[in-house]
Short mmCIF file of C-alpha atoms in Angstrom, two decimals:
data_model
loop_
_atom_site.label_atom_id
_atom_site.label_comp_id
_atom_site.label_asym_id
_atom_site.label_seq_id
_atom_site.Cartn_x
_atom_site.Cartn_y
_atom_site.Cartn_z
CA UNK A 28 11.89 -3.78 14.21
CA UNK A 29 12.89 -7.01 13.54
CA UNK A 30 9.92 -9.59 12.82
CA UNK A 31 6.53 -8.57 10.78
CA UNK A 32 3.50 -10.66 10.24
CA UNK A 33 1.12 -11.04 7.81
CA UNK A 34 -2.13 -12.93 7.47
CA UNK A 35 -2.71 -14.23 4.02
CA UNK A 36 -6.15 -15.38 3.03
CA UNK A 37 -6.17 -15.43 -0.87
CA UNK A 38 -7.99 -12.38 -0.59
CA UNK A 39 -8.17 -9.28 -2.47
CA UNK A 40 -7.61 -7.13 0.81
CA UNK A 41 -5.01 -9.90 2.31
CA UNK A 42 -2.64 -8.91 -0.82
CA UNK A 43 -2.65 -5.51 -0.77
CA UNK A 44 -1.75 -6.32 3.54
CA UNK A 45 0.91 -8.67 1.79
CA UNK A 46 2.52 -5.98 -0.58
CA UNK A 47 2.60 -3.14 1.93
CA UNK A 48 4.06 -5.53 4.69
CA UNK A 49 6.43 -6.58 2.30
CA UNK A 50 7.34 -3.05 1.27
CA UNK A 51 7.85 -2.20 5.23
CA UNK A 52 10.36 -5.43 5.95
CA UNK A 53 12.93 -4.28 2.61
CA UNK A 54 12.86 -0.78 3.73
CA UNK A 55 13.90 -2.02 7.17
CA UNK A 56 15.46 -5.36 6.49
CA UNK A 57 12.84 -6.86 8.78
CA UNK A 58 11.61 -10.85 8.20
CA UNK A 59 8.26 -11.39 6.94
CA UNK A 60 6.16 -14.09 8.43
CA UNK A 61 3.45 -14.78 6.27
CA UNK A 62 1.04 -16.56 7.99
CA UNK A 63 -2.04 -18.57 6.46
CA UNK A 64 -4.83 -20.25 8.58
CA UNK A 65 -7.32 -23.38 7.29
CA UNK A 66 -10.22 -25.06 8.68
CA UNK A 67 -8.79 -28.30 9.13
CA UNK A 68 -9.70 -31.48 6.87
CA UNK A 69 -12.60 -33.69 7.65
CA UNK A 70 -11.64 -37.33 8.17
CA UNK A 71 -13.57 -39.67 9.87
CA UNK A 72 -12.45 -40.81 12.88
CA UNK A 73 -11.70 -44.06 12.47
CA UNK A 74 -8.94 -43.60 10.06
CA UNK A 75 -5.51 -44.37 11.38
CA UNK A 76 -3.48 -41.55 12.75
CA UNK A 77 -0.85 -41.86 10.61
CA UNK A 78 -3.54 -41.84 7.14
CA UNK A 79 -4.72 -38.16 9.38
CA UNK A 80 -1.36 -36.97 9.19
CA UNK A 81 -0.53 -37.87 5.79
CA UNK A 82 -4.12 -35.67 4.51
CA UNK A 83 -3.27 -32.77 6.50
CA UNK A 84 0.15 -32.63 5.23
CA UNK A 85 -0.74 -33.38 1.74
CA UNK A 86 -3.64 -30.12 2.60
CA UNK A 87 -0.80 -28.29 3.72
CA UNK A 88 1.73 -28.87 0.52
CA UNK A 89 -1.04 -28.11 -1.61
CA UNK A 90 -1.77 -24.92 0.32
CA UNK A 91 1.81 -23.61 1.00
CA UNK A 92 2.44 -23.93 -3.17
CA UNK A 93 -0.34 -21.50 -3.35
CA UNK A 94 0.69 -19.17 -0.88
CA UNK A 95 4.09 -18.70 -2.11
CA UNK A 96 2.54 -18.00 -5.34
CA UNK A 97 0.50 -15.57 -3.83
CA UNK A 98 3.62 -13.69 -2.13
CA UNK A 99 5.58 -13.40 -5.07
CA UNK A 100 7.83 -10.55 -5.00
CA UNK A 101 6.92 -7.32 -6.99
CA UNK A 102 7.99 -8.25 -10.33
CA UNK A 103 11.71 -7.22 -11.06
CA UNK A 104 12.57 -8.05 -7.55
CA UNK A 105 14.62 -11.18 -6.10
CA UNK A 106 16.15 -11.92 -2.59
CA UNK A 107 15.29 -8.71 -0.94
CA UNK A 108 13.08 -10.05 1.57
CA UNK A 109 13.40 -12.60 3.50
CA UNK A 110 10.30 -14.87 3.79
CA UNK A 111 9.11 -17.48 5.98
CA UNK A 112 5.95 -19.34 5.80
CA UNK A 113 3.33 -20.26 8.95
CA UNK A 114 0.18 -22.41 7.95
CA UNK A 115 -1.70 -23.78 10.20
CA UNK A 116 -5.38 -24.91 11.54
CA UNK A 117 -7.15 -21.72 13.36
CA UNK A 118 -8.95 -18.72 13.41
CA UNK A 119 -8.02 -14.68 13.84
CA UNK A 120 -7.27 -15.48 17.43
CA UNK A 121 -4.39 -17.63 16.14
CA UNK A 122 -2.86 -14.79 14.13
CA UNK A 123 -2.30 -13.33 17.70
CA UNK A 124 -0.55 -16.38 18.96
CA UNK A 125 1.63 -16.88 16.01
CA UNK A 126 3.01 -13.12 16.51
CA UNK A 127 3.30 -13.78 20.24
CA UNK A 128 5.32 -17.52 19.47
CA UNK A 129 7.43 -15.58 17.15
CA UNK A 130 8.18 -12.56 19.35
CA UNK A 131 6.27 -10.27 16.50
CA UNK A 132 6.95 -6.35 16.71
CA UNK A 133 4.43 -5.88 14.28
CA UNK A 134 1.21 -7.03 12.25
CA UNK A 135 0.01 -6.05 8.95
CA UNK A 136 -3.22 -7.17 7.92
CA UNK A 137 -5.05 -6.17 4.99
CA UNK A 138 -8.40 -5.16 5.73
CA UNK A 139 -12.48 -5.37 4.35
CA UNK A 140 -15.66 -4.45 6.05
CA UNK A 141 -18.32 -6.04 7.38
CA UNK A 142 -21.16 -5.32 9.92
CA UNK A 143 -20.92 -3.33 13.23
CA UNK A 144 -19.31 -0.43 13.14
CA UNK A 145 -15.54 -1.07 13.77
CA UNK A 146 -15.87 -3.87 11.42
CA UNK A 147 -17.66 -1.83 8.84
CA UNK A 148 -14.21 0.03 8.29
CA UNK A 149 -11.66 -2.44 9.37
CA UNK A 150 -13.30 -5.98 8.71
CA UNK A 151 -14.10 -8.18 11.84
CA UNK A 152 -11.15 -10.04 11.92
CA UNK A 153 -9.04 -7.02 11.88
CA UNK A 154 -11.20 -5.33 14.62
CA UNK A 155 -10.69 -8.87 16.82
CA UNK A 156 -6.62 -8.92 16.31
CA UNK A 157 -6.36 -5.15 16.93
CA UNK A 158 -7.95 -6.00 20.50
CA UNK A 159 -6.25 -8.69 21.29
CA UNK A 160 -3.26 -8.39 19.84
CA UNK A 161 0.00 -7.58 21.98
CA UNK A 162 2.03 -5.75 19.81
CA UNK A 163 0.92 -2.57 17.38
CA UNK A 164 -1.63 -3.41 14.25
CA UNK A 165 -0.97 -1.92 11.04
CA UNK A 166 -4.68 -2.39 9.11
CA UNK A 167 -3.98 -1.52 5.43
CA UNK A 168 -7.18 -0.75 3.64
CA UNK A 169 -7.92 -2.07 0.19
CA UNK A 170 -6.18 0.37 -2.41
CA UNK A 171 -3.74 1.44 -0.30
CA UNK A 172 -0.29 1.49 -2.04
CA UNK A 173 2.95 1.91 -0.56
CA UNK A 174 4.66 4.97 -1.22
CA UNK A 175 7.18 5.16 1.64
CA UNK A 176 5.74 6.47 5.42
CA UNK A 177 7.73 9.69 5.80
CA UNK A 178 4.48 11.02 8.26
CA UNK A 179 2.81 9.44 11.10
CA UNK A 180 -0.28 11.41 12.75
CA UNK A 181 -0.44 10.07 16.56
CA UNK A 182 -3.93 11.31 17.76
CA UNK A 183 -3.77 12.17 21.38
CA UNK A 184 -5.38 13.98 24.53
CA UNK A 185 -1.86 14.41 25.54
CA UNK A 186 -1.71 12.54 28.30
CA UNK A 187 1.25 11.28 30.68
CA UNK A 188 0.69 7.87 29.55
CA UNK A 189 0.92 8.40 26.21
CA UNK A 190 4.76 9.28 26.29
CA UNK A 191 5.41 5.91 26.30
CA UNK A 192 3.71 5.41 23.27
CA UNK A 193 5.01 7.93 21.48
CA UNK A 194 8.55 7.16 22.19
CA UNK A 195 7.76 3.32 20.48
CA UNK A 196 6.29 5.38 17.50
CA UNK A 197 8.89 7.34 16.89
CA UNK A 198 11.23 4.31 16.84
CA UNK A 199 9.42 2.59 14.15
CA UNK A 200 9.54 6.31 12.50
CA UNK A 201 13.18 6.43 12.84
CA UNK A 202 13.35 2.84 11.00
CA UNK A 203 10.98 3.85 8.22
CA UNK A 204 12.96 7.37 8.04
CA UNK A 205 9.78 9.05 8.81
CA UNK A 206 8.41 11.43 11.29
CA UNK A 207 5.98 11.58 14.02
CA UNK A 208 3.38 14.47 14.42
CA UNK A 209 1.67 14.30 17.49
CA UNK A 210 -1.67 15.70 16.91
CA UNK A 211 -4.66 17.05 19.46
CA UNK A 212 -8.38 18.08 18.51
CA UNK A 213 -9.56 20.40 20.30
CA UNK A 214 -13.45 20.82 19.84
CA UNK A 215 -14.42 24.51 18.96
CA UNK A 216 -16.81 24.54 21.57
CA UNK A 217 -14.55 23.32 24.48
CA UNK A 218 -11.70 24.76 26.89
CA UNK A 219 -8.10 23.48 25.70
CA UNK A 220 -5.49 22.22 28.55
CA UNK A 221 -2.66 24.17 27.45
CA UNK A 222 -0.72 23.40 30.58
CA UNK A 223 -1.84 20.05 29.94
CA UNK A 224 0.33 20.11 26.16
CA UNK A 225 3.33 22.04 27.82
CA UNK A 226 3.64 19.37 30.13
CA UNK A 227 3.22 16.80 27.70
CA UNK A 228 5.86 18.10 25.52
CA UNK A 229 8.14 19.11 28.37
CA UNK A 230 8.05 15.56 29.84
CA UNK A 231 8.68 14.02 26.26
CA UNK A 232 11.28 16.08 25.20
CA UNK A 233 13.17 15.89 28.36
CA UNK A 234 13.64 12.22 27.61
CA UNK A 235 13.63 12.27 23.85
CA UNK A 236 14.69 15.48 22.17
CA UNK A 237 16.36 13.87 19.80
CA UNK A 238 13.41 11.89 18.16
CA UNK A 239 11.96 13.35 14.98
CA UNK A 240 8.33 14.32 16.44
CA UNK A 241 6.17 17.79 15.85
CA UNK A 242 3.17 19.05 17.76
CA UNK A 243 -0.22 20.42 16.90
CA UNK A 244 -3.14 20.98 18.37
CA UNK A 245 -6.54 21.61 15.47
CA UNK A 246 -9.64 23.23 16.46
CA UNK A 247 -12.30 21.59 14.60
CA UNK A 248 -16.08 21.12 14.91
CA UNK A 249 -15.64 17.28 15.29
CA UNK A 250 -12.66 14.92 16.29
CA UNK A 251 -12.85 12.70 12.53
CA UNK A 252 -13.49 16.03 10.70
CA UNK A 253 -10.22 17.50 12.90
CA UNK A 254 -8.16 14.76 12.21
CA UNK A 255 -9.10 13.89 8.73
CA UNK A 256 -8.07 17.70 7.40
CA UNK A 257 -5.05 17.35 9.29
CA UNK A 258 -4.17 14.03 7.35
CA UNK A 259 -4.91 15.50 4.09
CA UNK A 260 -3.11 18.85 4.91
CA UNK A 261 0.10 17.05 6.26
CA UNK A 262 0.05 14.51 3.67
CA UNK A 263 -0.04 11.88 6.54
CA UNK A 264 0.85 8.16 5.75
CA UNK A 265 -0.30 6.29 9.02
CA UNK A 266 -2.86 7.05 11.69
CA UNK A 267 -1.77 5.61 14.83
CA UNK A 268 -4.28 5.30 18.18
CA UNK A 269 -3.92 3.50 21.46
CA UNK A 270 -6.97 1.02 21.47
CA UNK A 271 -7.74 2.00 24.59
CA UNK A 272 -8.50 5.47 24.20
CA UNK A 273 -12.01 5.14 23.51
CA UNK A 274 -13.12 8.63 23.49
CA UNK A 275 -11.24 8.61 20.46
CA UNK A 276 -12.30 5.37 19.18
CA UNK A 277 -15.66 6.12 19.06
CA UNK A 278 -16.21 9.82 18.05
CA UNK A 279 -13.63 8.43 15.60
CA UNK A 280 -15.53 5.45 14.22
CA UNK A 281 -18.67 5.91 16.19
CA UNK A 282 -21.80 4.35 14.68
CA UNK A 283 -23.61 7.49 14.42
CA UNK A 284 -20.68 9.09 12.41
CA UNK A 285 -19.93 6.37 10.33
CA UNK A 286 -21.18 7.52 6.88
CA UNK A 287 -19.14 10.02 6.71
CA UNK A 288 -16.14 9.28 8.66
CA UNK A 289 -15.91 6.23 5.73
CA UNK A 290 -13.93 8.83 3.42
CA UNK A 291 -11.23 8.85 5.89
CA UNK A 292 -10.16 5.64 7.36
CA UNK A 293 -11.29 3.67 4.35
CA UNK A 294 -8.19 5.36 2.44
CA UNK A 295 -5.92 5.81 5.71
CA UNK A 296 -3.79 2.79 7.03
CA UNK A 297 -4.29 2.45 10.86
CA UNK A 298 -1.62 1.69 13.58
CA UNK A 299 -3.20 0.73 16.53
CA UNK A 300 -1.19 0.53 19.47
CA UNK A 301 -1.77 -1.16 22.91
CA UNK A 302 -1.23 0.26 26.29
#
């Protein structure tokens, strides 16, 4: 993992995305693109182009002073990071295309809430990058300090597909010296595969025996309750999903269940992965 980027608002939740993104690129020795987006400066039309340029370049001064005050390293700290700096007009959409331009491997984003129910845990501008976004989403919620990720829970219906997955999880494990535990619910009132996890594992670990990953499958009453005593139990850093999976997704942060699946994910950074 070479290249991480980080939206940076001015916002409560945008620094604590800052300071665990930041934390992430020294333990790796990753670059950290901190990224900033404006609504762009009214001028009236009929000003010269070159008076345009010089106000949206004076905006821009004015706002990149700010941000690097903003992104100052934890105090005691100097040179361990490097830094570079990406403002620009746009909206959450443009946070994607800055991480595609600059061949991204991950996001971090700091995250608030907001109205529907993704958004009520993630914010909306997290929800829209995490499902448009082409590489994996790390959403950091408020609070959340860095303590070093030696555990990542991968929640999964073991199937084929997700081998693939797992394998690019267990690389950014590797980097982060962590490990990867592969984790099924397995509702207490329905049949379990097991044929289905031997394959799974069999398949995986033909390829990949060497990568640090453990299996489990919880029997629990529902999928959030299942997974959010296995976090707790395993002392798990990051909860990572594929975006697509949406049986997950929504028992997970389902609108009926949101009260009280807030405990969980409002405390728990999530790593959401694309297919």
């Amino acid at each position: 993992m070479d290249k991480i980027i980080v939206p940076v608002d001015f916002s409560s939740a945008s620094s604590w995305g800052f300071y665990y993104a930041y934390n992430i690129a020294k333990e790796i020795g990753a670059e950290l693109v901190v990224v900033h987006l404006y609504w762009p400066p009214y001028v009236e039309t009929t000003y010269p182009a070159n008076m345009i340029q010089s106000i949206i370049t004076k905006k821009e001064d004015e706002l990149l002073k700010h941000l690097k005050a903003a992104t100052q390293a934890p105090l005691g700290e100097t040179g361990t990071v490097k830094i570079r700096y990406v403002i620009e007009p746009g909206s959450e959409q443009s946070i994607v295309d800055v991480a595609a331009q600059n061949k991204a491997d991950l996001i971090v984003m700091g995250t608030h809430g907001s109205g529907k129910a993704l958004d009520k845990v993630w914010g909306s501008n997290t929800a829209n990058v995490i499902h448009n976004a082409t590489c994996p989403v790390l959403a950091i919620p408020a609070g959340s300090t860095y303590e070093g990720i030696e555990s990542i829970a991968y929640a999964t219906d073991f199937d084929p597909e997700d081998t693939e997955l797992l394998y690019q999880l267990t690389l950014i494990a590797v980097a982060i010296k962590g490990q990867v535990h592969c984790v099924h619910i397995n509702l207490a009132d329905g049949p379990f595969e097991d044929k289905k996890e031997a394959a799974f594992r069999a398949s995986f670990e033909k390829n990949f025996s060497d990568l640090p990953v453990t299996y489990s499958v919880w029997s629990a009453n529902e999928v959030e309750e299942g997974l959010d005593t296995f976090c707790r139990i395993n002392k798990i850093s990051i909860l990572a999903m594929l975006t697509h999976k949406k049986n997950i997704w929504e028992k997970v942060f389902g609108a009926k269940s949101m009260t009280k699946n807030m405990s969980m994910q409002t405390k728990l950074p999530l790593l959401a992965f694309h297919k």
